[in-house]
């Protein structure tokens, strides 16, 4: 059981370096895991020595993937990163605006248009005075 974890760890390390669609990745990694099960008695370090580093295996696998699929996967990754960055920037702008507004409210640093009307020195009440 412990040795199977080494195979699983190795396959995950290869997976992180693959640039392709999810369906292609799952097919390739399932095949790789089946092939590596014969080495299930080895530890992760022994597996790296016997087969090669995960980076090397990922590069070998990438050589068999269509370049168009790689370009689409990279574009999708860049688009996702751009969307996340845009959302982060919008959140920062909103928080910055809220902070500036709250600072102005706390300092009473805002403008109120007051209209003072004066007429014949007469006091006008709102009807709340006691008789």
Short mmCIF file of N, CA and C in Angstrom, two decimals:
data_model
loop_
_atom_site.label_atom_id
_atom_site.label_comp_id
_atom_site.label_asym_id
_atom_site.label_seq_id
_atom_site.Cartn_x
_atom_site.Cartn_y
_atom_site.Cartn_z
N UNK A 1 0.83 -1.19 0.00
CA UNK A 1 0.00 0.00 0.00
C UNK A 1 0.87 1.25 0.00
N UNK A 2 1.91 1.27 0.80
CA UNK A 2 2.79 2.42 0.88
C UNK A 2 3.51 2.65 -0.44
N UNK A 3 3.88 1.56 -1.11
CA UNK A 3 4.58 1.68 -2.37
C UNK A 3 3.65 2.20 -3.47
N UNK A 4 2.37 1.83 -3.41
CA UNK A 4 1.42 2.35 -4.39
C UNK A 4 1.28 3.86 -4.25
N UNK A 5 1.47 4.37 -3.04
CA UNK A 5 1.45 5.82 -2.86
C UNK A 5 2.61 6.47 -3.59
N UNK A 6 3.74 5.78 -3.65
CA UNK A 6 4.89 6.32 -4.38
C UNK A 6 4.57 6.42 -5.87
N UNK A 7 3.90 5.42 -6.40
CA UNK A 7 3.50 5.44 -7.82
C UNK A 7 2.50 6.56 -8.04
N UNK A 8 1.55 6.69 -7.13
CA UNK A 8 0.55 7.75 -7.25
C UNK A 8 1.21 9.13 -7.18
N UNK A 9 2.17 9.28 -6.28
CA UNK A 9 2.89 10.55 -6.16
C UNK A 9 3.67 10.86 -7.43
N UNK A 10 4.28 9.84 -8.01
CA UNK A 10 5.04 10.02 -9.24
C UNK A 10 4.12 10.44 -10.38
N UNK A 11 2.97 9.79 -10.49
CA UNK A 11 2.01 10.12 -11.55
C UNK A 11 1.49 11.54 -11.36
N UNK A 12 1.24 11.95 -10.13
CA UNK A 12 0.82 13.34 -9.87
C UNK A 12 1.88 14.33 -10.27
N UNK A 13 3.15 14.00 -10.00
CA UNK A 13 4.25 14.89 -10.37
C UNK A 13 4.34 15.03 -11.89
N UNK A 14 4.10 13.94 -12.60
CA UNK A 14 4.09 14.00 -14.07
C UNK A 14 2.88 14.82 -14.53
N UNK A 15 1.76 14.64 -13.88
CA UNK A 15 0.52 15.32 -14.25
C UNK A 15 0.66 16.84 -14.17
N UNK A 16 1.35 17.32 -13.16
CA UNK A 16 1.52 18.77 -12.98
C UNK A 16 2.28 19.41 -14.13
N UNK A 17 3.07 18.62 -14.82
CA UNK A 17 3.91 19.16 -15.89
C UNK A 17 3.32 18.96 -17.28
N UNK A 18 2.17 18.30 -17.36
CA UNK A 18 1.54 18.08 -18.66
C UNK A 18 0.66 19.27 -19.03
N UNK A 19 0.75 19.68 -20.27
CA UNK A 19 -0.09 20.76 -20.77
C UNK A 19 -0.95 20.18 -21.88
N UNK A 20 -2.18 19.84 -21.54
CA UNK A 20 -3.12 19.26 -22.51
C UNK A 20 -4.51 19.31 -21.92
N UNK A 21 -5.49 18.81 -22.66
CA UNK A 21 -6.86 18.80 -22.17
C UNK A 21 -7.01 17.76 -21.05
N UNK A 22 -8.06 17.90 -20.27
CA UNK A 22 -8.27 16.99 -19.15
C UNK A 22 -8.50 15.56 -19.61
N UNK A 23 -9.22 15.41 -20.70
CA UNK A 23 -9.49 14.04 -21.18
C UNK A 23 -8.21 13.35 -21.63
N UNK A 24 -7.37 14.08 -22.37
CA UNK A 24 -6.10 13.51 -22.81
C UNK A 24 -5.21 13.21 -21.61
N UNK A 25 -5.19 14.13 -20.67
CA UNK A 25 -4.37 13.94 -19.47
C UNK A 25 -4.80 12.69 -18.71
N UNK A 26 -6.09 12.52 -18.52
CA UNK A 26 -6.55 11.35 -17.75
C UNK A 26 -6.22 10.05 -18.48
N UNK A 27 -6.36 10.03 -19.81
CA UNK A 27 -6.02 8.82 -20.56
C UNK A 27 -4.53 8.50 -20.45
N UNK A 28 -3.70 9.52 -20.62
CA UNK A 28 -2.25 9.31 -20.55
C UNK A 28 -1.81 8.87 -19.16
N UNK A 29 -2.38 9.50 -18.15
CA UNK A 29 -1.96 9.19 -16.78
C UNK A 29 -2.48 7.83 -16.32
N UNK A 30 -3.66 7.44 -16.79
CA UNK A 30 -4.14 6.09 -16.47
C UNK A 30 -3.21 5.03 -17.06
N UNK A 31 -2.79 5.25 -18.31
CA UNK A 31 -1.86 4.33 -18.94
C UNK A 31 -0.52 4.30 -18.22
N UNK A 32 -0.04 5.49 -17.82
CA UNK A 32 1.24 5.57 -17.11
C UNK A 32 1.15 4.85 -15.77
N UNK A 33 0.05 5.05 -15.07
CA UNK A 33 -0.09 4.40 -13.77
C UNK A 33 -0.15 2.88 -13.91
N UNK A 34 -0.82 2.40 -14.93
CA UNK A 34 -0.87 0.95 -15.17
C UNK A 34 0.53 0.41 -15.45
N UNK A 35 1.30 1.14 -16.24
CA UNK A 35 2.67 0.70 -16.55
C UNK A 35 3.56 0.72 -15.32
N UNK A 36 3.35 1.70 -14.45
CA UNK A 36 4.21 1.84 -13.27
C UNK A 36 3.85 0.88 -12.14
N UNK A 37 2.72 0.22 -12.22
CA UNK A 37 2.33 -0.70 -11.16
C UNK A 37 3.30 -1.87 -11.03
N UNK A 38 4.06 -2.17 -12.07
CA UNK A 38 5.06 -3.24 -11.94
C UNK A 38 6.21 -2.79 -11.04
N UNK A 39 6.33 -1.48 -10.84
CA UNK A 39 7.37 -0.94 -9.95
C UNK A 39 6.78 -0.55 -8.61
N UNK A 40 5.66 -1.10 -8.23
CA UNK A 40 4.98 -0.68 -7.01
C UNK A 40 5.77 -1.00 -5.73
N UNK A 41 6.77 -1.83 -5.83
CA UNK A 41 7.57 -2.16 -4.64
C UNK A 41 8.63 -1.11 -4.37
N UNK A 42 8.83 -0.18 -5.30
CA UNK A 42 9.87 0.84 -5.14
C UNK A 42 9.35 2.07 -4.44
N UNK A 43 10.26 2.79 -3.79
CA UNK A 43 9.88 4.07 -3.19
C UNK A 43 9.91 5.14 -4.29
N UNK A 44 9.49 6.35 -3.93
CA UNK A 44 9.44 7.43 -4.92
C UNK A 44 10.83 7.73 -5.47
N UNK A 45 11.82 7.81 -4.61
CA UNK A 45 13.19 8.11 -5.06
C UNK A 45 13.74 6.99 -5.94
N UNK A 46 13.46 5.75 -5.55
CA UNK A 46 13.91 4.62 -6.38
C UNK A 46 13.20 4.62 -7.73
N UNK A 47 11.94 5.00 -7.71
CA UNK A 47 11.17 5.09 -8.95
C UNK A 47 11.75 6.16 -9.87
N UNK A 48 12.16 7.27 -9.30
CA UNK A 48 12.79 8.34 -10.09
C UNK A 48 14.11 7.86 -10.68
N UNK A 49 14.88 7.11 -9.91
CA UNK A 49 16.15 6.59 -10.43
C UNK A 49 15.93 5.54 -11.51
N UNK A 50 14.93 4.69 -11.33
CA UNK A 50 14.69 3.59 -12.26
C UNK A 50 14.10 4.08 -13.58
N UNK A 51 13.13 4.95 -13.52
CA UNK A 51 12.40 5.38 -14.71
C UNK A 51 12.90 6.72 -15.23
N UNK A 52 13.19 7.62 -14.35
CA UNK A 52 13.60 8.97 -14.72
C UNK A 52 12.79 9.96 -13.91
N UNK A 53 13.23 11.19 -13.93
CA UNK A 53 12.54 12.24 -13.19
C UNK A 53 11.18 12.52 -13.84
N UNK A 54 10.20 12.94 -13.06
CA UNK A 54 8.88 13.22 -13.62
C UNK A 54 8.91 14.26 -14.74
N UNK A 55 9.83 15.23 -14.64
CA UNK A 55 9.95 16.24 -15.69
C UNK A 55 10.33 15.61 -17.02
N UNK A 56 11.24 14.64 -16.97
CA UNK A 56 11.67 13.97 -18.20
C UNK A 56 10.53 13.15 -18.81
N UNK A 57 9.81 12.44 -17.98
CA UNK A 57 8.70 11.62 -18.46
C UNK A 57 7.60 12.52 -19.03
N UNK A 58 7.33 13.64 -18.37
CA UNK A 58 6.32 14.57 -18.87
C UNK A 58 6.72 15.12 -20.23
N UNK A 59 7.99 15.44 -20.41
CA UNK A 59 8.46 15.94 -21.71
C UNK A 59 8.32 14.87 -22.80
N UNK A 60 8.62 13.63 -22.45
CA UNK A 60 8.46 12.54 -23.42
C UNK A 60 6.99 12.36 -23.80
N UNK A 61 6.12 12.45 -22.82
CA UNK A 61 4.69 12.33 -23.10
C UNK A 61 4.21 13.51 -23.94
N UNK A 62 4.70 14.70 -23.63
CA UNK A 62 4.30 15.91 -24.36
C UNK A 62 4.70 15.83 -25.83
N UNK A 63 5.76 15.11 -26.13
CA UNK A 63 6.16 14.96 -27.53
C UNK A 63 5.10 14.24 -28.36
N UNK A 64 4.26 13.44 -27.72
CA UNK A 64 3.23 12.68 -28.43
C UNK A 64 1.89 13.40 -28.50
N UNK A 65 1.78 14.57 -27.89
CA UNK A 65 0.53 15.32 -27.89
C UNK A 65 0.55 16.31 -29.05
N UNK A 66 -0.59 16.48 -29.70
CA UNK A 66 -0.73 17.40 -30.82
C UNK A 66 -0.45 18.84 -30.36
N UNK A 67 0.30 19.58 -31.17
CA UNK A 67 0.66 20.96 -30.82
C UNK A 67 -0.57 21.87 -30.70
N UNK A 68 -1.59 21.62 -31.50
CA UNK A 68 -2.81 22.43 -31.42
C UNK A 68 -3.48 22.27 -30.06
N UNK A 69 -3.46 21.05 -29.56
CA UNK A 69 -4.05 20.82 -28.24
C UNK A 69 -3.25 21.52 -27.15
N UNK A 70 -1.95 21.52 -27.28
CA UNK A 70 -1.09 22.21 -26.31
C UNK A 70 -1.37 23.71 -26.33
N UNK A 71 -1.49 24.28 -27.53
CA UNK A 71 -1.76 25.71 -27.65
C UNK A 71 -3.12 26.05 -27.04
N UNK A 72 -4.14 25.21 -27.30
CA UNK A 72 -5.47 25.45 -26.71
C UNK A 72 -5.41 25.38 -25.20
N UNK A 73 -4.68 24.42 -24.66
CA UNK A 73 -4.59 24.28 -23.21
C UNK A 73 -3.87 25.47 -22.59
N UNK A 74 -2.81 25.96 -23.24
CA UNK A 74 -2.10 27.13 -22.73
C UNK A 74 -3.00 28.36 -22.77
N UNK A 75 -3.73 28.52 -23.87
CA UNK A 75 -4.63 29.66 -24.01
C UNK A 75 -5.70 29.63 -22.92
N UNK A 76 -6.22 28.45 -22.67
CA UNK A 76 -7.25 28.30 -21.63
C UNK A 76 -6.68 28.66 -20.25
N UNK A 77 -5.47 28.24 -20.00
CA UNK A 77 -4.82 28.55 -18.72
C UNK A 77 -4.58 30.06 -18.58
N UNK A 78 -4.10 30.69 -19.65
CA UNK A 78 -3.86 32.13 -19.62
C UNK A 78 -5.17 32.90 -19.45
N UNK A 79 -6.21 32.44 -20.11
CA UNK A 79 -7.51 33.09 -19.99
C UNK A 79 -8.04 32.99 -18.56
N UNK A 80 -7.91 31.83 -17.97
CA UNK A 80 -8.35 31.66 -16.57
C UNK A 80 -7.56 32.57 -15.64
N UNK A 81 -6.25 32.67 -15.86
CA UNK A 81 -5.43 33.54 -15.03
C UNK A 81 -5.82 35.00 -15.23
N UNK A 82 -6.13 35.39 -16.48
CA UNK A 82 -6.53 36.76 -16.76
C UNK A 82 -7.86 37.10 -16.08
N UNK A 83 -8.80 36.16 -16.10
CA UNK A 83 -10.10 36.39 -15.45
C UNK A 83 -9.92 36.54 -13.95
N UNK A 84 -9.12 35.68 -13.37
CA UNK A 84 -8.88 35.76 -11.93
C UNK A 84 -8.21 37.09 -11.57
N UNK A 85 -7.24 37.50 -12.38
CA UNK A 85 -6.57 38.78 -12.14
C UNK A 85 -7.55 39.94 -12.28
N UNK A 86 -8.41 39.92 -13.28
CA UNK A 86 -9.39 40.98 -13.48
C UNK A 86 -10.36 41.06 -12.30
N UNK A 87 -10.82 39.92 -11.82
CA UNK A 87 -11.73 39.91 -10.67
C UNK A 87 -11.01 40.47 -9.44
N UNK A 88 -9.78 40.10 -9.26
CA UNK A 88 -8.99 40.60 -8.13
C UNK A 88 -8.83 42.13 -8.21
N UNK A 89 -8.56 42.65 -9.40
CA UNK A 89 -8.40 44.09 -9.57
C UNK A 89 -9.71 44.82 -9.30
N UNK A 90 -10.83 44.27 -9.79
CA UNK A 90 -12.14 44.89 -9.55
C UNK A 90 -12.44 44.92 -8.05
N UNK A 91 -12.14 43.83 -7.36
CA UNK A 91 -12.37 43.79 -5.91
C UNK A 91 -11.51 44.82 -5.20
N UNK A 92 -10.26 44.97 -5.62
CA UNK A 92 -9.39 45.99 -5.01
C UNK A 92 -9.92 47.40 -5.26
N UNK A 93 -10.42 47.66 -6.46
CA UNK A 93 -10.97 48.98 -6.77
C UNK A 93 -12.20 49.26 -5.92
N UNK A 94 -13.07 48.28 -5.79
CA UNK A 94 -14.27 48.46 -4.96
C UNK A 94 -13.90 48.70 -3.50
N UNK A 95 -12.97 47.90 -2.99
CA UNK A 95 -12.54 48.08 -1.60
C UNK A 95 -11.85 49.43 -1.40
N UNK A 96 -11.06 49.85 -2.38
CA UNK A 96 -10.41 51.16 -2.30
C UNK A 96 -11.43 52.29 -2.28
N UNK A 97 -12.44 52.20 -3.14
CA UNK A 97 -13.50 53.21 -3.16
C UNK A 97 -14.26 53.25 -1.84
N UNK A 98 -14.57 52.07 -1.31
CA UNK A 98 -15.27 52.01 -0.03
C UNK A 98 -14.41 52.61 1.08
N UNK A 99 -13.12 52.32 1.08
CA UNK A 99 -12.22 52.87 2.11
C UNK A 99 -12.17 54.39 2.03
N UNK A 100 -12.03 54.92 0.82
CA UNK A 100 -11.98 56.38 0.66
C UNK A 100 -13.30 57.01 1.10
N UNK A 101 -14.40 56.40 0.73
CA UNK A 101 -15.70 56.93 1.13
C UNK A 101 -15.86 56.90 2.65
N UNK A 102 -15.48 55.80 3.28
CA UNK A 102 -15.63 55.71 4.73
C UNK A 102 -14.73 56.71 5.44
N UNK A 103 -13.56 56.97 4.89
CA UNK A 103 -12.67 57.97 5.49
C UNK A 103 -13.29 59.36 5.37
N UNK A 104 -13.90 59.67 4.25
CA UNK A 104 -14.54 60.96 4.08
C UNK A 104 -15.72 61.13 5.03
N UNK A 105 -16.48 60.07 5.22
CA UNK A 105 -17.63 60.14 6.13
C UNK A 105 -17.15 60.35 7.56
N UNK A 106 -16.10 59.66 7.97
CA UNK A 106 -15.61 59.80 9.34
C UNK A 106 -15.03 61.19 9.60
N UNK A 107 -14.47 61.83 8.58
CA UNK A 107 -13.89 63.17 8.75
C UNK A 107 -14.89 64.27 8.42
N UNK A 108 -16.11 63.90 8.07
CA UNK A 108 -17.11 64.85 7.61
C UNK A 108 -16.57 65.66 6.43
N UNK A 109 -15.85 65.01 5.60
CA UNK A 109 -15.20 65.65 4.47
C UNK A 109 -16.03 65.45 3.21
N UNK A 110 -17.25 65.91 3.28
CA UNK A 110 -18.11 65.82 2.12
C UNK A 110 -18.94 67.10 2.06
N UNK A 111 -19.52 67.35 0.97
CA UNK A 111 -20.23 68.60 0.75
C UNK A 111 -21.73 68.39 0.86
N UNK A 112 -22.36 69.35 1.53
CA UNK A 112 -23.81 69.37 1.65
C UNK A 112 -24.28 70.71 1.12
N UNK A 113 -25.20 70.69 0.20
CA UNK A 113 -25.76 71.93 -0.31
C UNK A 113 -26.89 72.38 0.61
N UNK A 114 -26.67 73.50 1.27
CA UNK A 114 -27.67 74.05 2.16
C UNK A 114 -28.25 75.29 1.53
N UNK A 115 -29.53 75.40 1.63
CA UNK A 115 -30.19 76.59 1.14
C UNK A 115 -30.76 77.33 2.34
N UNK A 116 -30.27 78.48 2.57
CA UNK A 116 -30.77 79.31 3.65
C UNK A 116 -31.67 80.37 3.03
N UNK A 117 -32.85 80.39 3.50
CA UNK A 117 -33.77 81.42 3.03
C UNK A 117 -34.14 82.29 4.21
N UNK A 118 -34.05 83.52 3.99
CA UNK A 118 -34.45 84.43 5.06
C UNK A 118 -35.50 85.37 4.50
N UNK A 119 -36.42 85.67 5.36
CA UNK A 119 -37.46 86.61 4.96
C UNK A 119 -37.59 87.66 6.04
N UNK A 120 -38.67 87.97 6.46
CA UNK A 120 -38.94 89.11 7.32
C UNK A 120 -38.65 88.84 8.79
N UNK A 121 -37.54 88.32 9.12
CA UNK A 121 -37.13 88.06 10.50
C UNK A 121 -38.21 87.37 11.31
N UNK A 122 -38.92 86.53 10.70
CA UNK A 122 -39.99 85.82 11.36
C UNK A 122 -39.52 84.40 11.64
N UNK A 123 -39.79 83.88 12.80
CA UNK A 123 -39.41 82.53 13.15
C UNK A 123 -40.50 81.58 12.68
N UNK A 124 -40.07 80.60 11.93
CA UNK A 124 -41.02 79.63 11.41
C UNK A 124 -40.78 78.33 12.16
N UNK A 125 -41.83 77.74 12.70
CA UNK A 125 -41.67 76.51 13.44
C UNK A 125 -42.25 75.35 12.65
N UNK A 126 -41.89 74.19 13.10
CA UNK A 126 -42.41 73.00 12.43
C UNK A 126 -43.65 72.46 13.14
N UNK A 127 -44.19 73.19 14.05
CA UNK A 127 -45.41 72.77 14.73
C UNK A 127 -45.15 71.91 15.94
N UNK A 128 -43.94 71.82 16.41
CA UNK A 128 -43.63 70.96 17.53
C UNK A 128 -43.48 71.74 18.84
N UNK A 129 -43.72 73.01 18.83
CA UNK A 129 -43.58 73.80 20.04
C UNK A 129 -44.77 73.60 20.95
N UNK A 130 -44.50 73.64 22.25
CA UNK A 130 -45.58 73.52 23.22
C UNK A 130 -46.27 74.87 23.36
N UNK A 131 -47.57 74.86 23.57
CA UNK A 131 -48.34 76.10 23.71
C UNK A 131 -48.33 76.56 25.13
#
